PDB file of C-alpha atoms in Angstrom:
ATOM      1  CA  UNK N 871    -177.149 -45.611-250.057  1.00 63.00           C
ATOM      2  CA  UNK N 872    -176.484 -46.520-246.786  1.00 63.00           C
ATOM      3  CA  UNK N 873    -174.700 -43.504-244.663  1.00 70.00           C
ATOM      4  CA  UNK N 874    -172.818 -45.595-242.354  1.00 80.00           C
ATOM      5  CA  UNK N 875    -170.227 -48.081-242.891  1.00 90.00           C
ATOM      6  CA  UNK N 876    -168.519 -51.238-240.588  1.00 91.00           C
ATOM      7  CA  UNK N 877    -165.354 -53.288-240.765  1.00 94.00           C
ATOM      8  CA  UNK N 878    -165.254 -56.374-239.480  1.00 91.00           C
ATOM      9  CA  UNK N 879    -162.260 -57.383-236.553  1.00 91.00           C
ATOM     10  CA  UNK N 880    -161.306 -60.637-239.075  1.00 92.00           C
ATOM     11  CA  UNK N 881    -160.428 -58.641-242.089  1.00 94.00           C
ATOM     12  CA  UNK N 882    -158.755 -55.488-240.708  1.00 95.00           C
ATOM     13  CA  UNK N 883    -157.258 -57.324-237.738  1.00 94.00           C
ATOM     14  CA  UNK N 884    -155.725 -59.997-239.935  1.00 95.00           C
ATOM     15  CA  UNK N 885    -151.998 -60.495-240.412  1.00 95.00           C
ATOM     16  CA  UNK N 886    -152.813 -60.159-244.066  1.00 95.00           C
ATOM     17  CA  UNK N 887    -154.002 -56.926-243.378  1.00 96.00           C
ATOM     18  CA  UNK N 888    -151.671 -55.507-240.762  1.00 96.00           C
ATOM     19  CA  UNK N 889    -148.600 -56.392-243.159  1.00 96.00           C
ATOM     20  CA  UNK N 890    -149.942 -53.594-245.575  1.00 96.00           C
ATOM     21  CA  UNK N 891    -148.255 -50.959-245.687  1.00 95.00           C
ATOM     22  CA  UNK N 892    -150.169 -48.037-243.589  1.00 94.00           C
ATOM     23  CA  UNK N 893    -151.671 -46.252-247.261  1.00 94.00           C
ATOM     24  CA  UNK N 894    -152.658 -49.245-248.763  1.00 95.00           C
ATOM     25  CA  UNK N 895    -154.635 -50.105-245.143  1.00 96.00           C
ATOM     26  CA  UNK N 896    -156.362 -46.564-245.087  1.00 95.00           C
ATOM     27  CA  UNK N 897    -156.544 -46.719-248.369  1.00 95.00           C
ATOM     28  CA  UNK N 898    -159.185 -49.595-247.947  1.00 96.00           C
ATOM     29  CA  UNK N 899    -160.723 -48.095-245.518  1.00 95.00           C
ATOM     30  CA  UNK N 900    -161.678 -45.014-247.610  1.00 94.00           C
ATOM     31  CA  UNK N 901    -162.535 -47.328-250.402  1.00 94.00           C
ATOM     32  CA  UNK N 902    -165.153 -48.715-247.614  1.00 94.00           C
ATOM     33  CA  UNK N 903    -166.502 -45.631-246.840  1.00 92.00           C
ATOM     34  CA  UNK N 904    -167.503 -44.498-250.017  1.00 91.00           C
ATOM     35  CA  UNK N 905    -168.436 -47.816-251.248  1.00 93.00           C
ATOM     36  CA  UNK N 906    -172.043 -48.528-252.821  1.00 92.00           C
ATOM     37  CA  UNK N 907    -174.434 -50.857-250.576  1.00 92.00           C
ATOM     38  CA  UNK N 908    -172.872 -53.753-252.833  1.00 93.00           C
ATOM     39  CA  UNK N 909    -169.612 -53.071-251.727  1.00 94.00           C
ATOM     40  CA  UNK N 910    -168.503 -51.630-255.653  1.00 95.00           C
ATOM     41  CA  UNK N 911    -166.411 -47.806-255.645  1.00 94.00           C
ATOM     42  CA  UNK N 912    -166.427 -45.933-259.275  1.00 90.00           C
ATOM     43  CA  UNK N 913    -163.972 -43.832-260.894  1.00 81.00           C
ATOM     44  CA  UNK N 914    -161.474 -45.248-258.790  1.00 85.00           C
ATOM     45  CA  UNK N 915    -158.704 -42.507-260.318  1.00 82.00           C
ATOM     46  CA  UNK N 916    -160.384 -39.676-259.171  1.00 82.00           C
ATOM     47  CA  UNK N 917    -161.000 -41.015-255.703  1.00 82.00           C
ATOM     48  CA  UNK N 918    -157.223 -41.418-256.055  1.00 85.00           C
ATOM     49  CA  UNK N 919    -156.551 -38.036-256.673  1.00 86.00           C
ATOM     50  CA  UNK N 920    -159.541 -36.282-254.186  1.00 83.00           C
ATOM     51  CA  UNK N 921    -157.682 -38.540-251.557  1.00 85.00           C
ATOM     52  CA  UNK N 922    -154.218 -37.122-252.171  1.00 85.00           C
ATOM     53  CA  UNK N 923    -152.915 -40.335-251.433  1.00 87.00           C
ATOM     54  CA  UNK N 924    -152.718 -44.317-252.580  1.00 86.00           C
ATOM     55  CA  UNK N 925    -151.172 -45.414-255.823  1.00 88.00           C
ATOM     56  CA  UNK N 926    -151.358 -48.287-258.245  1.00 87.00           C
ATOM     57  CA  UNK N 927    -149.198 -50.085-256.233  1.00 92.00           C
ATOM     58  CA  UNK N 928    -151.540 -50.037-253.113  1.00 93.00           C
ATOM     59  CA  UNK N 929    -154.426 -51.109-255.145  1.00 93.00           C
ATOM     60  CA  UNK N 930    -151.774 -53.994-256.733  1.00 93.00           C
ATOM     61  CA  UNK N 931    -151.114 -54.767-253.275  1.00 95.00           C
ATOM     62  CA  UNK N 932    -155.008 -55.267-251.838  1.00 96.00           C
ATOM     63  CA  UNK N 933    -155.336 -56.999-255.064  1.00 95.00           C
ATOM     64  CA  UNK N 934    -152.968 -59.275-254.465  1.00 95.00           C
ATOM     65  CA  UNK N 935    -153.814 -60.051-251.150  1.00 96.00           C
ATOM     66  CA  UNK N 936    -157.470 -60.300-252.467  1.00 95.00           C
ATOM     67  CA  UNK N 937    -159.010 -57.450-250.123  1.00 97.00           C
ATOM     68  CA  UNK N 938    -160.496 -56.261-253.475  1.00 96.00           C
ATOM     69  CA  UNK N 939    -161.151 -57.423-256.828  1.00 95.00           C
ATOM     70  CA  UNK N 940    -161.149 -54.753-259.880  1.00 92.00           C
ATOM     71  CA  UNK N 941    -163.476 -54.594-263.262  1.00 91.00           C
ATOM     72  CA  UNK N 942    -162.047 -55.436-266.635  1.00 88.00           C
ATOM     73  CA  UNK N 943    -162.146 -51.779-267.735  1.00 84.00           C
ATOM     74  CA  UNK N 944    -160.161 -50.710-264.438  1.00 82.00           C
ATOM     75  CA  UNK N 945    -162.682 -48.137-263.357  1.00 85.00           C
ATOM     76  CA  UNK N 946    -164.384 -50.266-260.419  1.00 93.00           C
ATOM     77  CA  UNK N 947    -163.429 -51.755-257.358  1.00 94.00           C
ATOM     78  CA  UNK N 948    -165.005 -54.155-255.028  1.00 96.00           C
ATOM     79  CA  UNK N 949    -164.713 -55.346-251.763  1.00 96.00           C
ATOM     80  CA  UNK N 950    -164.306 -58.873-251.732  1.00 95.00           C
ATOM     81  CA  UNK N 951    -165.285 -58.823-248.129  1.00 93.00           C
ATOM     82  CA  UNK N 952    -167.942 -56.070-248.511  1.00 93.00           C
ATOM     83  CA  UNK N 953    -170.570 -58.726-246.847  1.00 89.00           C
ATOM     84  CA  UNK N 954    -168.434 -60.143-243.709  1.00 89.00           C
ATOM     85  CA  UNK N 955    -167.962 -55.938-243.145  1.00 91.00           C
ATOM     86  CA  UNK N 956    -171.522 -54.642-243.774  1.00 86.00           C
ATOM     87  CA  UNK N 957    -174.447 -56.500-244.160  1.00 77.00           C
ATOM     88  CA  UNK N 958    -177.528 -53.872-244.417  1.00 76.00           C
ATOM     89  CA  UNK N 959    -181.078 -54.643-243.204  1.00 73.00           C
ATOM     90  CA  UNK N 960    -183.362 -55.170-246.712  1.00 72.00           C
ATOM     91  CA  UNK N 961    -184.632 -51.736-245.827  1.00 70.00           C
ATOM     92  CA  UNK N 962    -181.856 -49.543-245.841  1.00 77.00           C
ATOM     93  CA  UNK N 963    -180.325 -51.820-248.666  1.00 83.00           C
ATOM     94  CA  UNK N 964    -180.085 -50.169-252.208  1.00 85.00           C
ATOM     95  CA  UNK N 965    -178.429 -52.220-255.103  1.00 89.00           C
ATOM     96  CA  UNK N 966    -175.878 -50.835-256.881  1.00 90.00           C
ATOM     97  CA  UNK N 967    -176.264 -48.861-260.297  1.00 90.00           C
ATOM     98  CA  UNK N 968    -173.412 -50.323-262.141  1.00 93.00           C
ATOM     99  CA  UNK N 969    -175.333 -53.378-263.172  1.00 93.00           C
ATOM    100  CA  UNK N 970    -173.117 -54.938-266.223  1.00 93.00           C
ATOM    101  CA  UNK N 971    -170.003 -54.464-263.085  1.00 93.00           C
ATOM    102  CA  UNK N 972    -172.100 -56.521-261.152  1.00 94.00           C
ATOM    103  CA  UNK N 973    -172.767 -58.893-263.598  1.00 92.00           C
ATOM    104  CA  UNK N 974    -169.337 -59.343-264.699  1.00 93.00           C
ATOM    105  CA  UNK N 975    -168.597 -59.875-260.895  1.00 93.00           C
ATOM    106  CA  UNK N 976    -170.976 -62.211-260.229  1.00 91.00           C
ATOM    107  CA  UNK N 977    -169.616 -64.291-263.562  1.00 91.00           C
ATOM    108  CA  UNK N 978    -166.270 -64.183-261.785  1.00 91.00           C
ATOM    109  CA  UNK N 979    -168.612 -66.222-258.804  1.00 88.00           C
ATOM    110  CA  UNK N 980    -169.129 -63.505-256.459  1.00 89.00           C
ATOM    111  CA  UNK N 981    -172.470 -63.222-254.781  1.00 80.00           C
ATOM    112  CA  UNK N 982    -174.369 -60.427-253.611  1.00 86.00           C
ATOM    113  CA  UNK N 983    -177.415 -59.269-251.470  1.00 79.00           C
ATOM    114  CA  UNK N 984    -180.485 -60.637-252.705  1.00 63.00           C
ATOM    115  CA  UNK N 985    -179.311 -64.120-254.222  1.00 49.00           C
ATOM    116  CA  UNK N 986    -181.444 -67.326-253.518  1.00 38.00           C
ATOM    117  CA  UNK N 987    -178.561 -68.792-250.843  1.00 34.00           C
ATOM    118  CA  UNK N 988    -178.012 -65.375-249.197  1.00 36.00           C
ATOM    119  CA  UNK N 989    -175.219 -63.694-248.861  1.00 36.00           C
ATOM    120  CA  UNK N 990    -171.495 -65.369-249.267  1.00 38.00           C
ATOM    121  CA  UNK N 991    -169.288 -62.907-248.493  1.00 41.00           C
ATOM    122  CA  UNK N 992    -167.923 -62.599-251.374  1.00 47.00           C
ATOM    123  CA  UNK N 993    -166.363 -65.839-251.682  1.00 46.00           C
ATOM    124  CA  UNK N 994    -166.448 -67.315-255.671  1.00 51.00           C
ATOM    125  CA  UNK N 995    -168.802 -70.100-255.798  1.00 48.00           C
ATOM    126  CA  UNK N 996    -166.136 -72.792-256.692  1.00 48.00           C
ATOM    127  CA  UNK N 997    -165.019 -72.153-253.087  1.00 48.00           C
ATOM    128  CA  UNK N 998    -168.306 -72.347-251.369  1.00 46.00           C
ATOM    129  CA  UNK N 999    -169.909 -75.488-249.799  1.00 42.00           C
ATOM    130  CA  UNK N1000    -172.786 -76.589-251.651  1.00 44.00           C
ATOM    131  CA  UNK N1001    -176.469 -74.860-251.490  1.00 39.00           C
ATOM    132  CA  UNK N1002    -177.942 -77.991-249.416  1.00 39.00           C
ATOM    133  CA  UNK N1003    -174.838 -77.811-246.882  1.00 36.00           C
ATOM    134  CA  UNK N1004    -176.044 -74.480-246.207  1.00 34.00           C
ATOM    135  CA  UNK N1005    -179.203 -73.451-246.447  1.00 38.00           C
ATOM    136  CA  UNK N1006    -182.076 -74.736-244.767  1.00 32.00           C
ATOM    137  CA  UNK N1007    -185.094 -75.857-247.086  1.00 33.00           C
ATOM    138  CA  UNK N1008    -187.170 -72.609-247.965  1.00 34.00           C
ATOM    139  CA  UNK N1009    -190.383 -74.668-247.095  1.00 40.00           C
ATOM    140  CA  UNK N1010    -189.717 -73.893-243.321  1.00 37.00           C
ATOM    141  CA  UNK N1011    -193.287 -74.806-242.409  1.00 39.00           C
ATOM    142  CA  UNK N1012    -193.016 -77.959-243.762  1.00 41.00           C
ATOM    143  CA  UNK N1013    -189.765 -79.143-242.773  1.00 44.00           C
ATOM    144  CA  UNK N1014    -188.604 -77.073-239.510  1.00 43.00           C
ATOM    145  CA  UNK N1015    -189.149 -80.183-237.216  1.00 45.00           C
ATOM    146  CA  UNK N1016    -187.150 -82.358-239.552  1.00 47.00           C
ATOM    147  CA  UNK N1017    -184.387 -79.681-240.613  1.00 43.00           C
ATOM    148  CA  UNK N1018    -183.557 -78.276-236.894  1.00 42.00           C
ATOM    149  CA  UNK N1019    -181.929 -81.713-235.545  1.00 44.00           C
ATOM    150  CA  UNK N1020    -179.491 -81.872-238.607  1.00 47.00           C
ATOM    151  CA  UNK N1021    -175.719 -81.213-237.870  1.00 39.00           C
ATOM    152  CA  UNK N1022    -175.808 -78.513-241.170  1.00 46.00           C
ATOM    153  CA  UNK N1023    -178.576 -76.560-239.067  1.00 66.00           C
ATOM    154  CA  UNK N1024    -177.214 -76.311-235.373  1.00 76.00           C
ATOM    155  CA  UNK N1025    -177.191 -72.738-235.695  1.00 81.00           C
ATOM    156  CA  UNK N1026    -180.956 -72.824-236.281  1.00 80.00           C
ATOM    157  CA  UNK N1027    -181.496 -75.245-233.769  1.00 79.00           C
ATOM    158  CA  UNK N1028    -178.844 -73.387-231.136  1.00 84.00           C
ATOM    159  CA  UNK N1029    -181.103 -70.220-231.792  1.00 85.00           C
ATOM    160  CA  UNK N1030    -184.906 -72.139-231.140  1.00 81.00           C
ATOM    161  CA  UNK N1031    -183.498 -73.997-228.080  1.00 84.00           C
ATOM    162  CA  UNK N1032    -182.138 -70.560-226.479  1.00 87.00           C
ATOM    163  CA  UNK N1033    -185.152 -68.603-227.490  1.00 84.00           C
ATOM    164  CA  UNK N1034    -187.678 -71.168-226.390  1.00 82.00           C
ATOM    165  CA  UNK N1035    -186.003 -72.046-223.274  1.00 84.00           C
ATOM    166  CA  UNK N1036    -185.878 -67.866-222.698  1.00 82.00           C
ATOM    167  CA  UNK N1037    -189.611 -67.043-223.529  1.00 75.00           C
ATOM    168  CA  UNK N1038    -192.061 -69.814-224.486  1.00 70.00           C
ATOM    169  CA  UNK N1039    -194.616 -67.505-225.049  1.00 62.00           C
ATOM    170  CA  UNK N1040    -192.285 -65.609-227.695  1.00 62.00           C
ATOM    171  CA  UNK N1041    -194.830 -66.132-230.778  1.00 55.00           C
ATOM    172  CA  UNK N1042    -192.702 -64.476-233.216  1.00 65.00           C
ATOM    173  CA  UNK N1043    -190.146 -67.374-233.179  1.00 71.00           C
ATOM    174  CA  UNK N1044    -191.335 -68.841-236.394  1.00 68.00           C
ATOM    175  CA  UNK N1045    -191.621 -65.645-237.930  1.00 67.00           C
ATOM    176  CA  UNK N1046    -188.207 -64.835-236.950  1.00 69.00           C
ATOM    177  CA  UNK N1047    -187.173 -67.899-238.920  1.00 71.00           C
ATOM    178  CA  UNK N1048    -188.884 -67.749-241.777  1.00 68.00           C
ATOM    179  CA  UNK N1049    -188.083 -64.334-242.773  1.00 71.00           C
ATOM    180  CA  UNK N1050    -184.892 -63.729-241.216  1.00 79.00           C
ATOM    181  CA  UNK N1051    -182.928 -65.992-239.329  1.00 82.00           C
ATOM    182  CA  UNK N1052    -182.332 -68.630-242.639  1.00 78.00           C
ATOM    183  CA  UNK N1053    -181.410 -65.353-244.795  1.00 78.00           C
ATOM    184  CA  UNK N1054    -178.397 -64.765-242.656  1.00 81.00           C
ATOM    185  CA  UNK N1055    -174.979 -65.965-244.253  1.00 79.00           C
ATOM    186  CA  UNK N1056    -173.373 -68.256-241.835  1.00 77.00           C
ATOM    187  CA  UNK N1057    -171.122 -66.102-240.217  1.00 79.00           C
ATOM    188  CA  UNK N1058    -173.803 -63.802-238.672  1.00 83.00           C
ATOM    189  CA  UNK N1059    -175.963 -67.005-237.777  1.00 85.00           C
ATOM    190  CA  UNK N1060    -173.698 -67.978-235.230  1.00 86.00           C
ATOM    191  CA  UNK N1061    -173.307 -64.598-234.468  1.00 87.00           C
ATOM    192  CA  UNK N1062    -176.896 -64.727-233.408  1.00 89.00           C
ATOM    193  CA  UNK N1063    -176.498 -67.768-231.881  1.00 90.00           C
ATOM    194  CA  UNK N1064    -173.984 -66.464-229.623  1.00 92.00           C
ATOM    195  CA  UNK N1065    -175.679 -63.425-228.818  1.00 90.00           C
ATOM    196  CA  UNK N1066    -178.943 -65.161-228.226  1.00 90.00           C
ATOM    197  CA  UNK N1067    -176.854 -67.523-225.747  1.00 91.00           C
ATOM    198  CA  UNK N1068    -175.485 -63.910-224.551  1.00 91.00           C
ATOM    199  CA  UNK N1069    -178.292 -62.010-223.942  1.00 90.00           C
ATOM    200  CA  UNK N1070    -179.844 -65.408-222.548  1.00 89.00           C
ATOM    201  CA  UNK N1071    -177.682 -65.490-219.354  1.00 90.00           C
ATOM    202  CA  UNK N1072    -177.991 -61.227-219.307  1.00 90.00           C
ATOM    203  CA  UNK N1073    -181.372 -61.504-219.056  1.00 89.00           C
ATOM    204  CA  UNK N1074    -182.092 -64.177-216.406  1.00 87.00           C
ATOM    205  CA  UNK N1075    -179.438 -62.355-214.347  1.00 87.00           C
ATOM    206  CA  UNK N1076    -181.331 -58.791-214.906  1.00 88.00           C
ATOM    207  CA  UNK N1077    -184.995 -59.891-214.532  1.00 87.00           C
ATOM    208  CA  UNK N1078    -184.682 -63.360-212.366  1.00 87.00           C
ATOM    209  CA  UNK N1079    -188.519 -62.815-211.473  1.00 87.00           C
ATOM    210  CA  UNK N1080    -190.075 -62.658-215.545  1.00 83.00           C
ATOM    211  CA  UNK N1081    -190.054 -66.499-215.512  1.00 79.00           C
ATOM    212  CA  UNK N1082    -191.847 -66.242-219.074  1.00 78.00           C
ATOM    213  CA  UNK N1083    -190.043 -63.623-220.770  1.00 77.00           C
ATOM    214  CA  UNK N1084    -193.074 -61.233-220.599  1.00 77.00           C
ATOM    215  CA  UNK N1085    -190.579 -58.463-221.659  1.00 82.00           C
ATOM    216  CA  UNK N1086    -187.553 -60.338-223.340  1.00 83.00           C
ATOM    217  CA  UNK N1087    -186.907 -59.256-226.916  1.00 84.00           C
ATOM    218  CA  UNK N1088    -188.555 -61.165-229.459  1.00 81.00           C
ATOM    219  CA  UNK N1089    -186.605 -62.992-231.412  1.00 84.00           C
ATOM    220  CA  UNK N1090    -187.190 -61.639-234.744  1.00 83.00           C
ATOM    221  CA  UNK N1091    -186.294 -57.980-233.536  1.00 83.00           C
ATOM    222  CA  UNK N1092    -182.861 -59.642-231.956  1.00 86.00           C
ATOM    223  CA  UNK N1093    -182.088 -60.165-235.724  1.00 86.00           C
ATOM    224  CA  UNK N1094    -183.686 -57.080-237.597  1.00 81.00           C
ATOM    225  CA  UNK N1095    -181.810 -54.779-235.378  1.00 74.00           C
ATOM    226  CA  UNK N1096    -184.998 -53.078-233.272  1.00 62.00           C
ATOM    227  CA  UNK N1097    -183.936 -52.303-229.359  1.00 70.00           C
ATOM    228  CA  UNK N1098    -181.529 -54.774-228.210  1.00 78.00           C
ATOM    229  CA  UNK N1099    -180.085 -56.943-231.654  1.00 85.00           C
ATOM    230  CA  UNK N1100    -177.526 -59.696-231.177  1.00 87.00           C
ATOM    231  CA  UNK N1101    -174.969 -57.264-232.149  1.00 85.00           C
ATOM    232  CA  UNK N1102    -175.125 -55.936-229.043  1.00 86.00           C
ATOM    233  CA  UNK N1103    -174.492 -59.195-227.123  1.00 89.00           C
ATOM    234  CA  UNK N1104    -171.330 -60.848-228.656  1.00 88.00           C
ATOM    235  CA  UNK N1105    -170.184 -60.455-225.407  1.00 88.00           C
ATOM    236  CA  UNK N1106    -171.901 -60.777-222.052  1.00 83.00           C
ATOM    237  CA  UNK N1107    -172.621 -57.820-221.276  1.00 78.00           C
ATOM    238  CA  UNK N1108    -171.612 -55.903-217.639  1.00 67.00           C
ATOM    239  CA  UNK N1109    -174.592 -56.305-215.471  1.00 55.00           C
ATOM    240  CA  UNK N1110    -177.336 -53.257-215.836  1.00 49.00           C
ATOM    241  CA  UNK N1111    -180.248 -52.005-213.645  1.00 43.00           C
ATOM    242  CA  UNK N1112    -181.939 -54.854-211.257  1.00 45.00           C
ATOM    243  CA  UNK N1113    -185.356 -56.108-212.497  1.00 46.00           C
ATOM    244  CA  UNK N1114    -184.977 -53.409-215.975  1.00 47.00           C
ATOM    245  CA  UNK N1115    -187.379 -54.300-218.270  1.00 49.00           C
ATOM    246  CA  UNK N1116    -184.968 -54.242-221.267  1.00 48.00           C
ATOM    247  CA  UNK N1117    -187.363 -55.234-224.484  1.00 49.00           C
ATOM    248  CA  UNK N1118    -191.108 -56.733-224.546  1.00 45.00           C
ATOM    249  CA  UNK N1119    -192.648 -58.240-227.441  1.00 36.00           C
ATOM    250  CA  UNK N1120    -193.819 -55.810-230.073  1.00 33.00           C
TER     251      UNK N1120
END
């Protein structure tokens, strides 16, 4: 299991949030710490009691406000928005043990890592736009030309156009798409999008004389978190060291 944990700015900066009461807040926030990589925390009483604080009516409350969901047999929590907090690299990723909880969630029309449309944050199906809205066809190969000037891919087609226009020598484009750019849930595509736009105007303002991107990240690192990621660059970032040579392909 993953050592670290994140929280995302939209959840615990939300009015729903911030109109918790302050043990029901840090009350979630321990419940995110000690979470499994599928956002599930067992033997929720006893975490109760090692806290020393948080009662039934704080866990009514998140409930309510649909921060978490619980199991039938009131023993496990999860995180509704365990995927717009934390969404671990395939690698570091290590599915949860309680596998009939995560079946029962997933009949309740929560998602998790590892489904065919990616990750949904948590959001039941009956709430979710359909696959095709989406998802981009798995055949990338085939249907990348075609796919990338459709309204439901401008994400995809934001990220080529920024990438190509920053190093058209970058050969690991395609790769970058194929095996992670279309597994992204939306929220973290235009995440990428931004930060490719980001680190786009960064790095023509850094290294004005690498008119090829000889040493630009590549664009499947700017996704899989090696060096520079688009994490980094949701912002623009300060201006660094004249003529740095920040990334190069790899």
């Amino acid at each position: 299991m993953a050592k670290k944990r994140m929280f995302s700015g939209e959840v615990v900066r939300s009015d729903t949030f911030l109109d918790l009461p302050q043990s029901s807040q840090l009350l979630y926030f321990h419940f995110g710490m000690i979470a499994d990589d599928d956002g599930i925390v067992a033997s929720v009483d006893r975490e109760l009691r090692y806290l020393g604080f948080g009662s039934k009516d704080d866990l009514r409350l998140l409930i309510e406000k649909k921060l978490i969901d619980i199991t039938n047999d009131g023993k496990l929590i999860f995180i509704i928005d365990w995927l717009k907090n934390n969404n671990l690299r395939s690698d570091r990723y290590y599915k949860t043990n309680h596998i009939e909880a995560r079946k029962e969630l997933e009949a309740k029309g929560y998602e998790f890592k590892g489904e065919k449309f990616g990750m949904r944050l948590g959001i039941p199906k009956a709430n979710q736009p359909a696959a095709s809205d989406i998802d981009i066809d798995i055949d990338i190969d085939k249907e990348i030309d075609k796919d990338i000037e459709e309204e439901k891919n401008i994400f995809l087609s934001d990220y080529l156009k920024t990438f190509n226009k920053l190093a058209p020598k970058n050969f690991k484009l395609r790769e970058a798409i194929k095996t992670e750019f279309i597994k992204l849930p939306n929220f973290q595509k235009e995440q990428a999008v931004i930060g490719a736009k980001n680190y786009y105007q960064w790095y023509k303002h850094e290294v004005p004389s690498d008119t090829i991107g000889e040493f630009t990240v590549n664009a499947l690192n700017f996704i899989i978190g090696k060096k520079e990621t688009f994490d980094d660059f949701q912002t623009l970032p300060i201006a660094k060291t004249k003529n740095k040579k920040p990334g190069g392909y790899v």
